[in-house]
Amino acid sequence: MTGKRQLCIGLSLNVTWMKGDGWRHPDSGVEKMGSIEYYIDLAKMAENSKLDFLFRADYLYVSPQMLGDSSNFGSPDPALFFAAIARETERIGLVTTISTTFNPPYVVARQLQSLHWLSNGRAGWNIVTSIEGADNFSESPMPSPEERYAKAKEFTDVVSKLWESFPNEAIVIDRQSAMFSDKDKVTAINHSGEFFSVKGPLTLPAHKSGTPPLFQAGASDIGRNFASSVADAIFAAMPDIESGVELRNDLRKRAAEQGRDPDAIRVLPGLYFFLADTREEALELHKTAHANLSLERRHASLKSVLGLDLTGYSIDRRVTADMLPDPNQAVRSRTHAELLRRYIIKNQPTVKEILDRPEVVGSAHWVSVGTVEDVLNDIIERFEAGAMDGFIALPGGSEQSMELFFEKLVPKLVERGLFRSEYTGCTFREHLGI
């Protein structure tokens, strides 16, 4: 640890603490979650703690689980969601998720630029290629990963060109000559590519703070190439230190090979934490959060993630590399599949150990369970090991876990010199040092 390097921290506004049976508790706040006021209160808590940004994942399809035991009230359009929060906050970044597979780039460029203006320079874009949802957009089956990432690359390029097509410098506002903008500085982009033909220019100017920072979550080989070429921050799935160090080193190397400064990208794993006053209470929170996942559901999830069917095996049976399926077969997520494959090859775990893995019961995020000191030590260990540049907080188990994060964990990070005590800028780019 250098002393100068500090954590970049965001908060997910997806209600991760309501997984499993957490919503059943009378004090869970589940009744309030259909109201934007609930999320505005969370946003203000995060801003009071000087967090860098708020994050919101998005879903463009409805799974049976969403209609069954997931207490998230569906998935409102995150850009509209953040537009409401923008008016109630002043400095915290607002990272919205938008798919490049199902949207027109002109609409997305305009939508993000609008949020950037509404928030006075605090918008960010989490670029996703989507892994499901084609049936809702007259496309079936889903395009291959190669096609989705090729489309995402061109899509991002078009959006960037559109943001540049009406520069902030073109704003004149000369009342004497009745001129609002210098039309010579506003130019068409005339893009014609494999997937898109867009003339431009955009209908509103760039914000004076610069363009919205870009996030990406690709961790497969093709995803890493894309993320390292465009992203300012990478939302990473890394359940252990080794996977974090490998991913961060690889992304920095790829960024350098593409002519970028490796320090220009931040690797931010999701930290799914279960905080309590004692370790025993925290472990009970974690157990309760996953109690609804039956053995059958875990096996089904494993088959979906890795293509591996272990339903006929004893839970004490060791799983070895020779039992792994063809790595080229179609799976729900290549990222999660690769994480599990590496884990099995290295550790030869039991069936039970695999069925308890975050890739199977969760989203392959780093899970930390314990007291404030326990989770603090986990964060410091990973940071000093070079496994991350910060994290996206995913509170687990209860609202009380989230409150401990704000009231005790973040102040301890500040005391250690690992996080800011005050904002030094007003825009998202300033928070990220761009």
Tab-separated table of N, CA and C in Angstrom, residues 164-233:
chain	number	residue	atom	x	y	z
A	164	GLU	N	-19.290	13.678	-29.138
A	164	GLU	CA	-18.324	14.662	-29.653
A	164	GLU	C	-18.930	15.545	-30.742
A	165	SER	N	-20.057	15.114	-31.318
A	165	SER	CA	-20.623	15.822	-32.472
A	165	SER	C	-21.168	17.204	-32.112
A	166	PHE	N	-21.534	17.384	-30.844
A	166	PHE	CA	-22.037	18.686	-30.387
A	166	PHE	C	-21.225	19.052	-29.143
A	167	PRO	N	-19.998	19.569	-29.330
A	167	PRO	CA	-19.115	19.844	-28.196
A	167	PRO	C	-19.625	20.992	-27.329
A	168	ASN	N	-19.219	20.993	-26.105
A	168	ASN	CA	-19.631	22.056	-25.194
A	168	ASN	C	-19.155	23.422	-25.687
A	169	GLU	N	-18.019	23.423	-26.381
A	169	GLU	CA	-17.467	24.680	-26.898
A	169	GLU	C	-18.354	25.311	-27.958
A	170	ALA	N	-19.289	24.535	-28.493
A	170	ALA	CA	-20.186	25.078	-29.515
A	170	ALA	C	-21.272	25.967	-28.912
A	171	ILE	N	-21.454	25.897	-27.593
A	171	ILE	CA	-22.452	26.745	-26.933
A	171	ILE	C	-21.934	28.180	-26.902
A	172	VAL	N	-22.696	29.094	-27.473
A	172	VAL	CA	-22.266	30.493	-27.556
A	172	VAL	C	-23.117	31.389	-26.659
A	173	ILE	N	-24.420	31.297	-26.801
A	173	ILE	CA	-25.399	32.136	-26.066
A	173	ILE	C	-25.049	33.621	-26.218
A	174	ASP	N	-25.015	34.062	-27.451
A	174	ASP	CA	-24.751	35.470	-27.750
A	174	ASP	C	-26.091	36.167	-27.998
A	175	ARG	N	-26.591	36.868	-26.998
A	175	ARG	CA	-27.914	37.495	-27.106
A	175	ARG	C	-27.940	38.614	-28.150
A	176	GLN	N	-26.834	39.297	-28.304
A	176	GLN	CA	-26.785	40.413	-29.235
A	176	GLN	C	-26.977	39.946	-30.678
A	177	SER	N	-26.357	38.837	-31.010
A	177	SER	CA	-26.472	38.312	-32.369
A	177	SER	C	-27.549	37.227	-32.477
A	178	ALA	N	-28.235	36.988	-31.367
A	178	ALA	CA	-29.294	35.973	-31.323
A	178	ALA	C	-28.767	34.595	-31.725
A	179	MET	N	-27.570	34.283	-31.247
A	179	MET	CA	-26.952	32.999	-31.567
A	179	MET	C	-26.781	32.174	-30.298
A	180	PHE	N	-27.352	30.965	-30.323
A	180	PHE	CA	-27.201	30.072	-29.173
A	180	PHE	C	-25.953	29.209	-29.296
A	181	SER	N	-25.653	28.761	-30.508
A	181	SER	CA	-24.506	27.878	-30.684
A	181	SER	C	-23.796	28.161	-32.005
A	182	ASP	N	-22.538	27.766	-32.051
A	182	ASP	CA	-21.725	27.920	-33.258
A	182	ASP	C	-21.975	26.702	-34.145
A	183	LYS	N	-22.770	26.884	-35.176
A	183	LYS	CA	-23.175	25.746	-36.010
A	183	LYS	C	-21.999	25.089	-36.719
A	184	ASP	N	-20.904	25.807	-36.890
A	184	ASP	CA	-19.743	25.220	-37.551
A	184	ASP	C	-19.052	24.170	-36.684
A	185	LYS	N	-19.302	24.237	-35.389
A	185	LYS	CA	-18.680	23.275	-34.477
A	185	LYS	C	-19.562	22.053	-34.222
A	186	VAL	N	-20.794	22.094	-34.706
A	186	VAL	CA	-21.713	20.970	-34.549
A	186	VAL	C	-21.725	20.206	-35.861
A	187	THR	N	-21.259	18.950	-35.830
A	187	THR	CA	-21.030	18.230	-37.084
A	187	THR	C	-21.690	16.851	-37.095
A	188	ALA	N	-22.088	16.423	-38.266
A	188	ALA	CA	-22.609	15.070	-38.442
A	188	ALA	C	-21.471	14.066	-38.287
A	189	ILE	N	-21.797	12.843	-37.862
A	189	ILE	CA	-20.748	11.828	-37.727
A	189	ILE	C	-20.729	10.902	-38.941
A	190	ASN	N	-21.857	10.808	-39.646
A	190	ASN	CA	-21.951	9.997	-40.870
A	190	ASN	C	-21.338	8.609	-40.690
A	191	HIS	N	-21.745	7.934	-39.637
A	191	HIS	CA	-21.213	6.599	-39.355
A	191	HIS	C	-21.953	5.550	-40.182
A	192	SER	N	-21.182	4.676	-40.811
A	192	SER	CA	-21.751	3.544	-41.535
A	192	SER	C	-20.878	2.339	-41.241
A	193	GLY	N	-21.431	1.385	-40.471
A	193	GLY	CA	-20.641	0.235	-40.064
A	193	GLY	C	-21.374	-1.070	-40.272
A	194	GLU	N	-20.881	-2.124	-39.635
A	194	GLU	CA	-21.467	-3.454	-39.798
A	194	GLU	C	-22.862	-3.532	-39.194
A	195	PHE	N	-23.082	-2.823	-38.090
A	195	PHE	CA	-24.348	-2.937	-37.376
A	195	PHE	C	-25.196	-1.666	-37.414
A	196	PHE	N	-24.564	-0.508	-37.577
A	196	PHE	CA	-25.304	0.746	-37.444
A	196	PHE	C	-24.953	1.742	-38.542
A	197	SER	N	-25.966	2.512	-38.922
A	197	SER	CA	-25.776	3.668	-39.801
A	197	SER	C	-26.416	4.858	-39.099
A	198	VAL	N	-25.587	5.817	-38.706
A	198	VAL	CA	-26.068	6.960	-37.914
A	198	VAL	C	-25.472	8.239	-38.476
A	199	LYS	N	-26.319	9.182	-38.809
A	199	LYS	CA	-25.831	10.437	-39.372
A	199	LYS	C	-25.375	11.409	-38.290
A	200	GLY	N	-26.217	11.664	-37.259
A	200	GLY	CA	-25.885	12.673	-36.271
A	200	GLY	C	-26.079	14.065	-36.826
A	201	PRO	N	-25.765	15.099	-36.095
A	201	PRO	CA	-25.209	15.098	-34.735
A	201	PRO	C	-26.274	14.858	-33.665
A	202	LEU	N	-25.822	14.824	-32.411
A	202	LEU	CA	-26.721	14.648	-31.279
A	202	LEU	C	-27.538	15.918	-31.072
A	203	THR	N	-28.681	15.778	-30.420
A	203	THR	CA	-29.591	16.919	-30.264
A	203	THR	C	-29.283	17.811	-29.071
A	204	LEU	N	-28.279	17.478	-28.272
A	204	LEU	CA	-27.912	18.363	-27.173
A	204	LEU	C	-26.402	18.342	-26.992
A	205	PRO	N	-25.853	19.420	-26.468
A	205	PRO	CA	-24.399	19.542	-26.376
A	205	PRO	C	-23.803	18.707	-25.257
A	206	ALA	N	-22.493	18.532	-25.332
A	206	ALA	CA	-21.759	17.849	-24.272
A	206	ALA	C	-21.754	18.708	-23.020
A	207	HIS	N	-21.658	18.058	-21.876
A	207	HIS	CA	-21.564	18.782	-20.610
A	207	HIS	C	-20.137	19.270	-20.419
A	208	LYS	N	-19.980	20.374	-19.733
A	208	LYS	CA	-18.651	20.967	-19.558
A	208	LYS	C	-17.691	20.069	-18.779
A	209	SER	N	-18.223	19.106	-18.013
A	209	SER	CA	-17.364	18.232	-17.213
A	209	SER	C	-16.684	17.153	-18.048
A	210	GLY	N	-17.128	16.960	-19.287
A	210	GLY	CA	-16.598	15.880	-20.114
A	210	GLY	C	-17.618	14.766	-20.257
A	211	THR	N	-17.250	13.693	-20.915
A	211	THR	CA	-18.188	12.608	-21.181
A	211	THR	C	-18.414	11.743	-19.939
A	212	PRO	N	-19.545	11.039	-19.867
A	212	PRO	CA	-19.789	10.126	-18.743
A	212	PRO	C	-18.753	9.001	-18.711
A	213	PRO	N	-18.228	8.663	-17.541
A	213	PRO	CA	-17.310	7.521	-17.427
A	213	PRO	C	-17.997	6.222	-17.853
A	214	LEU	N	-17.198	5.294	-18.358
A	214	LEU	CA	-17.714	4.032	-18.869
A	214	LEU	C	-17.336	2.870	-17.956
A	215	PHE	N	-18.318	2.024	-17.654
A	215	PHE	CA	-18.111	0.803	-16.881
A	215	PHE	C	-18.378	-0.396	-17.797
A	216	GLN	N	-17.745	-1.516	-17.469
A	216	GLN	CA	-17.984	-2.738	-18.232
A	216	GLN	C	-17.697	-3.927	-17.334
A	217	ALA	N	-18.310	-5.079	-17.648
A	217	ALA	CA	-18.165	-6.234	-16.753
A	217	ALA	C	-17.677	-7.486	-17.466
A	218	GLY	N	-17.142	-7.350	-18.667
A	218	GLY	CA	-16.705	-8.534	-19.400
A	218	GLY	C	-15.481	-9.179	-18.775
A	219	ALA	N	-15.550	-10.482	-18.483
A	219	ALA	CA	-14.410	-11.181	-17.877
A	219	ALA	C	-13.970	-12.394	-18.692
A	220	SER	N	-14.721	-12.754	-19.742
A	220	SER	CA	-14.243	-13.768	-20.672
A	220	SER	C	-13.125	-13.147	-21.500
A	221	ASP	N	-12.456	-13.938	-22.313
A	221	ASP	CA	-11.342	-13.405	-23.096
A	221	ASP	C	-11.787	-12.265	-24.000
A	222	ILE	N	-12.889	-12.470	-24.721
A	222	ILE	CA	-13.392	-11.425	-25.620
A	222	ILE	C	-13.909	-10.232	-24.817
A	223	GLY	N	-14.491	-10.521	-23.642
A	223	GLY	CA	-14.972	-9.440	-22.781
A	223	GLY	C	-13.838	-8.616	-22.210
A	224	ARG	N	-12.746	-9.268	-21.852
A	224	ARG	CA	-11.588	-8.551	-21.301
A	224	ARG	C	-10.979	-7.621	-22.352
A	225	ASN	N	-10.929	-8.088	-23.589
A	225	ASN	CA	-10.393	-7.235	-24.653
A	225	ASN	C	-11.231	-5.976	-24.809
A	226	PHE	N	-12.544	-6.155	-24.791
A	226	PHE	CA	-13.432	-5.003	-24.933
A	226	PHE	C	-13.332	-4.079	-23.731
A	227	ALA	N	-13.412	-4.650	-22.521
A	227	ALA	CA	-13.376	-3.833	-21.304
A	227	ALA	C	-12.082	-3.037	-21.208
A	228	SER	N	-10.955	-3.676	-21.497
A	228	SER	CA	-9.668	-2.991	-21.369
A	228	SER	C	-9.473	-1.910	-22.427
A	229	SER	N	-10.272	-1.968	-23.495
A	229	SER	CA	-10.119	-0.975	-24.570
A	229	SER	C	-10.948	0.285	-24.335
A	230	VAL	N	-12.057	0.169	-23.568
A	230	VAL	CA	-12.950	1.326	-23.451
A	230	VAL	C	-13.261	1.759	-22.018
A	231	ALA	N	-13.178	0.839	-21.054
A	231	ALA	CA	-13.740	1.126	-19.727
A	231	ALA	C	-12.837	1.973	-18.847
A	232	ASP	N	-13.468	2.850	-18.090
A	232	ASP	CA	-12.781	3.574	-17.023
A	232	ASP	C	-12.798	2.751	-15.735
A	233	ALA	N	-13.793	1.890	-15.608
A	233	ALA	CA	-13.901	1.004	-14.449
A	233	ALA	C	-14.532	-0.304	-14.884
